[in-house]
Short mmCIF file of C-alpha atoms in Angstrom, two decimals:
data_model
loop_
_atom_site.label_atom_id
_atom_site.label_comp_id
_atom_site.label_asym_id
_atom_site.label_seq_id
_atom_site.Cartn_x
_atom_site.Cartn_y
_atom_site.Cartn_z
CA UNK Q 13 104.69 38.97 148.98
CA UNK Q 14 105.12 35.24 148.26
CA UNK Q 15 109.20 34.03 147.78
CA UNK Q 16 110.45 31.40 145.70
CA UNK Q 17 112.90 29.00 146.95
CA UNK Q 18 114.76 25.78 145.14
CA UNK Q 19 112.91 22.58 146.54
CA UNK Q 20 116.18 21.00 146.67
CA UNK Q 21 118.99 23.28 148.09
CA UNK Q 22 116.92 26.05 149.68
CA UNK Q 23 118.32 28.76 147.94
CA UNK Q 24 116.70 31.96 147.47
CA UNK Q 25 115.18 31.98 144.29
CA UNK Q 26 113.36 35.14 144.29
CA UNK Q 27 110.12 36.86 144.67
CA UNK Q 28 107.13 34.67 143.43
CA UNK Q 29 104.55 37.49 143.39
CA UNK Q 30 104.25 41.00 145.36
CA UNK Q 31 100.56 40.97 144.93
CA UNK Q 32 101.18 44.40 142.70
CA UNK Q 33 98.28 43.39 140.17
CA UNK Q 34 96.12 42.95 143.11
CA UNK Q 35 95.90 45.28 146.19
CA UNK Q 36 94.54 42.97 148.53
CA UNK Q 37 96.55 40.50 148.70
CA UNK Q 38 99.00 42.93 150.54
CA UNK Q 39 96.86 42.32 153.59
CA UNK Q 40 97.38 38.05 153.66
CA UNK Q 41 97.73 37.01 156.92
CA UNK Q 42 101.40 35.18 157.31
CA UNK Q 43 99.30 31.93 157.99
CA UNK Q 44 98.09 31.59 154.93
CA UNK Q 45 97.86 28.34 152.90
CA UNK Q 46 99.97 27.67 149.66
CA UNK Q 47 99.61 25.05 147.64
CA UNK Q 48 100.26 23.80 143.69
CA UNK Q 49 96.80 22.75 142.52
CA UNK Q 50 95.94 20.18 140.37
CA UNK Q 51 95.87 22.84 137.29
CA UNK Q 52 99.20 23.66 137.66
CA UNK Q 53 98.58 27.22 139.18
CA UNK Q 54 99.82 28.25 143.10
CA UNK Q 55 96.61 28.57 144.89
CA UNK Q 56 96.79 30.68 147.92
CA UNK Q 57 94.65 31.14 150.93
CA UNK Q 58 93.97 34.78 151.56
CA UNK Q 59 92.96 34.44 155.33
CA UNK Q 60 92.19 38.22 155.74
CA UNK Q 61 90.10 38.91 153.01
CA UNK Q 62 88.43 35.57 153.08
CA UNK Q 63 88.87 34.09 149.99
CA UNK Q 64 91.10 31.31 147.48
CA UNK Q 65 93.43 33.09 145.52
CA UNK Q 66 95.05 31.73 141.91
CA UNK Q 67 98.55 32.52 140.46
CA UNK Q 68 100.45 31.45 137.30
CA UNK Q 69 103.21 29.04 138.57
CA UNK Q 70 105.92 30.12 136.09
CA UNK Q 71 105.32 34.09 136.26
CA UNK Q 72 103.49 34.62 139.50
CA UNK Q 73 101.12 36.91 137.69
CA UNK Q 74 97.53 36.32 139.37
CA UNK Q 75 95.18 34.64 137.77
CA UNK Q 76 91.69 34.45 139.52
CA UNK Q 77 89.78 34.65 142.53
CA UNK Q 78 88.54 30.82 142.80
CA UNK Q 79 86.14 31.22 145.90
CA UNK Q 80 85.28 33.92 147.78
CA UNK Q 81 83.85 32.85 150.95
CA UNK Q 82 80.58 35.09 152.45
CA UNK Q 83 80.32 36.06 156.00
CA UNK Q 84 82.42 34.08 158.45
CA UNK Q 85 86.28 34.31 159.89
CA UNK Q 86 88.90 33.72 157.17
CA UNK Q 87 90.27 30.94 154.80
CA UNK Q 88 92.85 28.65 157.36
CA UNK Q 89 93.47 26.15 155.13
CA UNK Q 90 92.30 24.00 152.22
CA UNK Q 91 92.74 20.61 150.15
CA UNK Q 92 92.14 19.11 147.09
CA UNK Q 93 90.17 16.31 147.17
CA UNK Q 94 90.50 13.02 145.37
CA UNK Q 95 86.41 13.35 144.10
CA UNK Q 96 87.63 16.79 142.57
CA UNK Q 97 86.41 19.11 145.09
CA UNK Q 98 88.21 21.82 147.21
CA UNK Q 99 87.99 21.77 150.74
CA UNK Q 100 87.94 24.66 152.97
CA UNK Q 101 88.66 25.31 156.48
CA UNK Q 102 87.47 28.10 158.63
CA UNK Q 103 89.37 29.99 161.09
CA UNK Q 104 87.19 29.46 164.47
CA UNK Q 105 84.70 28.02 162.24
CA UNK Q 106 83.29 24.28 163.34
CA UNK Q 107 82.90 23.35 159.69
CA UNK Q 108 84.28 22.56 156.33
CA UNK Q 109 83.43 24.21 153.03
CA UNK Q 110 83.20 22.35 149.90
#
């Protein structure tokens, strides 16, 4: 599950999304990425399963899958870049996916 917390005081908001619409996202590694992207919607790396995950940032309902990456270890990490593309990183992976 993902939990919501006040950017200012730290309280314990609650629970941003349990994943329930989704099954896999049960299996996230605690690693995982999480990041407001430039559409307004919490993007999520889903290290286990390998893929960029989408969620609406008022609800936490999900949204979409944006990339799901073939082959390979899992999503580490990612960033938006300024030219408009996403950049992904690759557990144990010498490279990064664009």
């Amino acid at each position: 599950e993902i939990l919501r917390y006040n950017g200012t005081t730290g309280a314990f908001i609650g629970v941003f999304s349990t994943g329930s619409d989704i099954t896999p996202i049960a299996s996230m590694a605690p690693h995982m990425t999480i990041k407001q992207g430039p559409d307004g919607a919490v993007w999520v790396a889903d290290h286990n399963n390998n893929r960029i995950l989408r969620f609406d940032a008022t609800t936490g309902a999900f949204l979409s899958v944006f990339a799901q990456l073939a082959g390979g270890s899992g999503v580490r990490s990612f960033e938006f870049g300024a030219d408009g593309n996403v950049y992904i990183s690759r557990h144990n992976v010498d490279e990064v996916e664009r």
